[in-house]
Amino acid sequence: ANKDVTLHILKRFGIRMSKKLGQNFLIDERVVQNIVKAADITQGDAVLEIGPGIGTLTQGLAEAGAAVTAVEIDRRLIEVLAKTLEGYENIRVVHGDILRINIEKEVAAPRYKVVANLPYYITTPIIMGLLEAHMPVDTLVTMVQKEVAQRMVAVPGTKDYGSLSVAVQYYTQPEIMFVVPPAAFIPPPAVDSAVIRCTVREKPPVEVDERIFFRVVKAAFAQRRKTLSNTLKTTGVPAETLKIILEKAGIDGGRRGETLSLEEFAAIANVWIQ
Ligand code: SAM
């Protein structure tokens, strides 16, 4: 990956990068190699790459021994990828929208890793979608806005801790691998990015009814300034019942959602009445 080669390829194919599709391409080979390293590829690992662009990271993954399925939405890039990935036998490019395609059908492996450098506005829905659907994913290595990475790994009692932290940590063990400056991309994005590795847990850290658990979590963070006894009312449970629930769970209703650990949210979810 480097800037001149990338610009040359885009020029040759007459492609102007699309802002709408979040096209910021990596031009720093060290970053590419560090992402490959973060994915900890062993020979034959199945990898789903989302948004390969012109195939920079795709090549790195394939050279590390991965069998890559790369899903790209932009038809113009499909043509580019046919050229830049020519000669690689362990890469399959799929033209489609990751939010619409049948992933199970496209990735014909019992378990796989996900590697993605995606437009930032769809990264979180995609990560959460894969986790909530309990897809057979071992690890997700993704480029996200630095600030989003910090929210994913945040611990209770900090300003970054919120429903995203709880959700990501319920399904995975997230770890910020490294920070990536805007200069690693063309065009450079406005913010710092970070590569986060989420190792999917074999089993969640708490035993809950997921539907109830996440309803409680969402309500608890809906109004950050309010106490639990207030903000949990948005679930429609009457104040009197809430009082009983919180008492049974052993949680002080005067606390705010942002101070609760996963275990404490689970304690509430497990005595929930609705
Ligand atoms: N991976 C390349 C790199 O690192 O240079 C490209 C990264 S660029 C930030 C994001 C890529 O995702 C673009 O190629 C864009 O066309 C593609 N993309 C955007 N939305 C997509 C979607 N819904 N499904 C699949 N690919 C998508």
Coordinates of C-alpha atoms and ligand atoms in Angstrom, one line a residue:
A1 CA 0.0 0.0 0.0
N2 CA 1.2 3.5 -0.8
K3 CA -0.3 6.7 -1.9
D4 CA 1.1 6.9 -5.5
V5 CA 0.1 3.3 -6.3
T6 CA -3.4 3.9 -4.9
L7 CA -3.9 7.1 -6.8
H8 CA -2.5 5.6 -10.0
I9 CA -5.0 2.6 -9.8
L10 CA -7.9 4.9 -9.1
K11 CA -6.9 7.2 -12.0
R12 CA -6.4 4.3 -14.4
F13 CA -9.9 3.0 -13.7
G14 CA -11.3 6.6 -13.7
I15 CA -12.7 6.3 -10.1
R16 CA -13.5 9.2 -7.9
M17 CA -13.8 8.1 -4.3
S18 CA -17.3 8.2 -3.0
K19 CA -17.9 10.0 0.3
K20 CA -21.3 8.5 0.6
L21 CA -19.7 5.0 0.7
G22 CA -17.1 6.1 3.2
Q23 CA -14.2 5.5 0.9
N24 CA -11.0 6.3 2.7
F25 CA -8.3 4.0 1.5
L26 CA -5.4 2.8 3.5
I27 CA -2.0 3.9 2.1
D28 CA 0.2 3.0 5.0
E29 CA 1.7 -0.5 4.6
R30 CA 2.7 -0.7 8.3
V31 CA -0.9 -0.2 9.3
V32 CA -2.0 -2.9 6.8
Q33 CA 0.5 -5.3 8.3
N34 CA -0.5 -4.4 11.8
I35 CA -4.1 -5.2 11.0
V36 CA -3.1 -8.5 9.6
K37 CA -1.1 -9.2 12.7
A38 CA -4.0 -8.2 14.9
A39 CA -6.1 -10.8 13.1
D40 CA -3.6 -13.4 14.1
I41 CA -4.0 -15.4 10.9
T42 CA -3.0 -19.0 10.7
Q43 CA -2.7 -20.8 7.4
G44 CA -6.2 -21.6 6.0
D45 CA -8.2 -19.4 8.4
A46 CA -11.4 -18.3 6.8
V47 CA -11.8 -14.5 6.8
L48 CA -14.7 -12.3 5.9
E49 CA -13.4 -9.0 4.8
I50 CA -16.0 -6.2 4.6
G51 CA -15.3 -3.3 2.2
P52 CA -12.0 -4.3 0.5
G53 CA -11.8 -1.1 -1.5
I54 CA -9.0 -1.7 -4.0
G55 CA -7.8 -4.8 -2.1
T56 CA -4.9 -3.4 -0.1
L57 CA -5.8 -5.2 3.1
T58 CA -7.2 -8.2 1.2
Q59 CA -3.7 -8.9 -0.3
G60 CA -2.1 -8.7 3.2
L61 CA -4.6 -11.2 4.6
A62 CA -4.2 -13.6 1.7
E63 CA -0.4 -13.4 1.9
A64 CA -0.7 -14.3 5.6
G65 CA -2.5 -17.5 4.5
A66 CA -6.1 -16.6 5.0
A67 CA -8.9 -17.8 2.7
V68 CA -10.7 -14.5 2.2
T69 CA -14.2 -13.7 1.1
A70 CA -14.3 -10.0 0.4
V71 CA -17.7 -8.2 0.1
E72 CA -17.6 -4.9 -1.7
I73 CA -20.7 -2.8 -2.5
D74 CA -19.2 -0.5 -5.2
R75 CA -19.5 -2.1 -8.6
R76 CA -16.7 0.1 -10.0
L77 CA -14.3 -1.5 -7.4
I78 CA -15.2 -5.0 -8.4
E79 CA -13.5 -4.3 -11.7
V80 CA -10.5 -2.9 -9.9
L81 CA -10.3 -5.9 -7.5
A82 CA -10.3 -8.3 -10.5
K83 CA -7.1 -6.7 -11.5
T84 CA -5.4 -5.9 -8.2
L85 CA -6.2 -9.4 -6.8
E86 CA -5.4 -11.3 -10.0
G87 CA -3.4 -14.4 -9.3
Y88 CA -4.5 -14.9 -5.7
E89 CA -6.2 -18.2 -5.4
N90 CA -7.4 -17.9 -1.9
I91 CA -9.5 -14.7 -2.4
R92 CA -13.2 -14.6 -3.5
V93 CA -14.7 -11.2 -4.2
V94 CA -18.4 -10.9 -3.7
H95 CA -20.3 -7.9 -5.1
G96 CA -23.0 -6.9 -2.5
D97 CA -24.1 -4.9 0.5
I98 CA -22.9 -6.6 3.7
L99 CA -26.2 -5.6 5.3
R100 CA -28.2 -7.5 2.7
I101 CA -26.2 -10.5 1.5
N102 CA -26.6 -14.0 3.0
I103 CA -23.3 -14.2 4.8
E104 CA -23.6 -17.8 5.7
K105 CA -24.0 -18.7 2.1
E106 CA -21.1 -16.6 1.0
V107 CA -18.6 -17.7 3.7
A108 CA -18.6 -21.4 3.4
A109 CA -16.7 -22.1 6.6
P110 CA -18.0 -23.3 9.9
R111 CA -16.2 -20.5 11.8
Y112 CA -14.5 -17.4 10.5
K113 CA -12.8 -14.1 11.4
V114 CA -14.1 -10.8 10.4
V115 CA -11.7 -8.0 9.3
A116 CA -13.1 -4.7 8.2
N117 CA -12.2 -1.1 7.4
L118 CA -15.6 0.2 6.8
P119 CA -17.4 3.6 6.6
Y120 CA -17.7 4.7 10.2
Y121 CA -21.5 5.2 10.1
I122 CA -22.2 1.5 9.4
T123 CA -19.4 -0.1 11.5
T124 CA -21.3 -0.2 14.8
P125 CA -24.5 -1.6 13.3
I126 CA -22.5 -4.2 11.4
I127 CA -20.5 -5.4 14.4
M128 CA -23.6 -5.4 16.6
G129 CA -25.6 -7.2 13.9
L130 CA -23.1 -10.0 13.6
L131 CA -22.9 -10.4 17.4
E132 CA -26.6 -10.3 18.1
A133 CA -27.3 -12.8 15.4
H134 CA -24.7 -15.1 17.1
M135 CA -22.8 -15.6 13.8
P136 CA -20.0 -18.2 14.0
V137 CA -17.3 -15.5 14.3
D138 CA -14.2 -16.0 16.4
T139 CA -12.7 -12.6 16.2
L140 CA -13.6 -9.2 14.7
V141 CA -10.8 -6.9 13.8
T142 CA -12.1 -3.5 12.7
M143 CA -11.0 0.0 12.1
V144 CA -13.3 2.4 14.0
Q145 CA -13.2 6.0 15.1
K146 CA -10.9 6.2 18.0
E147 CA -13.7 7.6 20.2
V148 CA -15.9 4.6 19.3
A149 CA -13.1 2.2 20.2
Q150 CA -12.8 4.0 23.6
R151 CA -16.5 3.5 24.2
M152 CA -16.3 -0.2 23.4
V153 CA -13.6 -0.9 26.0
A154 CA -14.9 1.6 28.6
V155 CA -15.4 0.4 32.2
P156 CA -18.2 1.4 34.6
G157 CA -18.0 4.9 36.1
T158 CA -16.2 6.5 33.2
K159 CA -17.7 9.0 30.7
D160 CA -17.2 6.7 27.8
Y161 CA -19.2 3.8 29.4
G162 CA -22.6 3.3 27.8
S163 CA -24.9 0.8 26.2
L164 CA -22.3 0.1 23.4
S165 CA -19.7 -0.8 26.1
V166 CA -22.1 -3.2 27.7
A167 CA -23.2 -4.8 24.5
V168 CA -19.7 -5.3 23.0
Q169 CA -18.4 -6.6 26.4
Y170 CA -21.3 -8.9 26.8
Y171 CA -20.5 -10.7 23.5
T172 CA -16.7 -10.2 23.3
Q173 CA -13.5 -9.2 25.0
P174 CA -12.5 -6.0 23.2
E175 CA -9.0 -4.7 23.0
I176 CA -7.7 -1.5 21.3
M177 CA -4.7 -2.7 19.3
F178 CA -3.4 0.7 18.0
V179 CA -4.4 4.2 17.0
V180 CA -4.3 5.2 13.3
P181 CA -3.7 8.8 12.3
P182 CA -5.7 10.4 9.4
A183 CA -2.5 10.5 7.3
A184 CA -2.7 6.7 6.9
F185 CA -5.7 7.2 4.5
I186 CA -6.6 9.0 1.3
P187 CA -8.5 11.1 1.6
P188 CA -7.6 11.6 5.3
P189 CA -10.7 11.4 7.6
A190 CA -11.4 14.2 10.0
V191 CA -10.7 12.1 13.1
D192 CA -8.2 9.6 14.6
S193 CA -9.1 6.0 14.0
A194 CA -8.2 2.9 16.0
V195 CA -8.1 -0.8 15.3
I196 CA -10.1 -2.8 17.8
R197 CA -10.0 -6.5 18.2
C198 CA -13.1 -8.1 19.7
T199 CA -12.5 -11.8 20.7
V200 CA -16.0 -13.4 20.7
R201 CA -16.7 -15.1 24.0
E202 CA -17.6 -18.8 24.0
K203 CA -20.3 -17.9 26.5
P204 CA -21.5 -14.5 27.8
P205 CA -20.0 -13.4 31.2
V206 CA -23.5 -13.3 32.7
E207 CA -26.5 -15.6 32.3
V208 CA -29.6 -13.6 31.2
D209 CA -32.5 -13.4 28.9
E210 CA -30.9 -11.2 26.3
R211 CA -34.0 -9.4 25.3
I212 CA -34.7 -8.2 28.9
F213 CA -31.1 -7.5 29.7
F214 CA -30.6 -5.2 26.7
R215 CA -34.0 -3.5 27.3
V216 CA -32.8 -2.7 30.8
V217 CA -29.4 -1.5 29.6
K218 CA -30.9 0.7 27.0
A219 CA -33.3 2.3 29.4
A220 CA -30.6 2.8 32.0
F221 CA -28.5 4.8 29.6
A222 CA -31.4 6.6 27.8
Q223 CA -31.0 9.6 30.1
R224 CA -27.6 9.6 31.6
R225 CA -28.2 12.3 34.2
K226 CA -31.2 10.4 35.7
T227 CA -31.1 7.8 38.5
L228 CA -32.0 4.3 37.8
S229 CA -35.4 4.5 39.5
N230 CA -36.3 7.4 37.1
T231 CA -34.8 6.2 33.9
L232 CA -36.0 2.6 34.1
K233 CA -39.6 4.0 34.1
T234 CA -39.2 4.5 30.4
T235 CA -39.6 0.7 30.1
G236 CA -43.2 1.1 31.1
V237 CA -42.8 -0.7 34.4
P238 CA -44.6 1.2 37.2
A239 CA -42.5 2.9 39.9
E240 CA -43.8 0.6 42.7
T241 CA -42.8 -2.5 40.7
L242 CA -39.4 -1.0 39.9
K243 CA -38.8 -0.4 43.5
I244 CA -39.4 -4.1 44.2
I245 CA -37.2 -5.1 41.3
L246 CA -34.2 -3.0 42.3
E247 CA -34.6 -4.1 46.0
K248 CA -34.6 -7.8 44.9
A249 CA -31.6 -7.2 42.7
G250 CA -29.8 -5.4 45.6
I251 CA -29.2 -2.3 43.5
D252 CA -29.7 1.2 44.9
G253 CA -32.2 3.0 42.7
G254 CA -30.4 6.3 43.4
R255 CA -27.5 5.1 41.3
R256 CA -27.0 6.1 37.7
G257 CA -26.8 3.5 34.9
E258 CA -23.3 4.5 34.0
T259 CA -22.0 3.1 37.4
L260 CA -23.4 -0.4 36.9
S261 CA -21.3 -3.4 35.9
L262 CA -22.5 -6.1 33.5
E263 CA -23.2 -8.3 36.6
E264 CA -25.3 -5.6 38.2
F265 CA -27.4 -5.2 35.0
A266 CA -27.8 -8.9 34.9
A267 CA -29.0 -8.9 38.5
I268 CA -31.7 -6.5 37.5
A269 CA -32.6 -8.3 34.3
N270 CA -32.9 -11.6 36.2
V271 CA -35.6 -10.3 38.6
W272 CA -37.4 -8.3 35.9
I273 CA -41.2 -8.5 35.9
Q274 CA -43.0 -7.5 32.7
Ligands
SAM1 N1 -10.5 -1.8 3.0 C1 -10.1 -0.7 2.1 C2 -8.9 0.0 2.6 O1 -8.6 -0.2 3.8 O2 -8.2 0.7 1.9 C3 -11.2 0.2 1.9 C4 -11.8 1.0 3.1 S1 -13.1 2.1 2.8 C5 -13.0 2.9 4.4 C6 -14.6 1.3 3.0 C7 -15.0 0.3 1.9 O3 -16.2 -0.3 2.2 C8 -15.2 1.0 0.5 O4 -14.5 0.3 -0.5 C9 -16.7 1.0 0.3 O5 -17.1 1.0 -1.0 C10 -17.1 -0.3 1.0 N2 -18.5 -0.3 1.5 C11 -19.2 0.7 2.0 N3 -20.4 0.3 2.4 C12 -20.5 -1.1 2.2 C13 -21.5 -2.1 2.4 N4 -22.7 -1.8 2.9 N5 -21.1 -3.4 2.1 C14 -19.9 -3.7 1.6 N6 -19.0 -2.8 1.3 C15 -19.2 -1.5 1.6

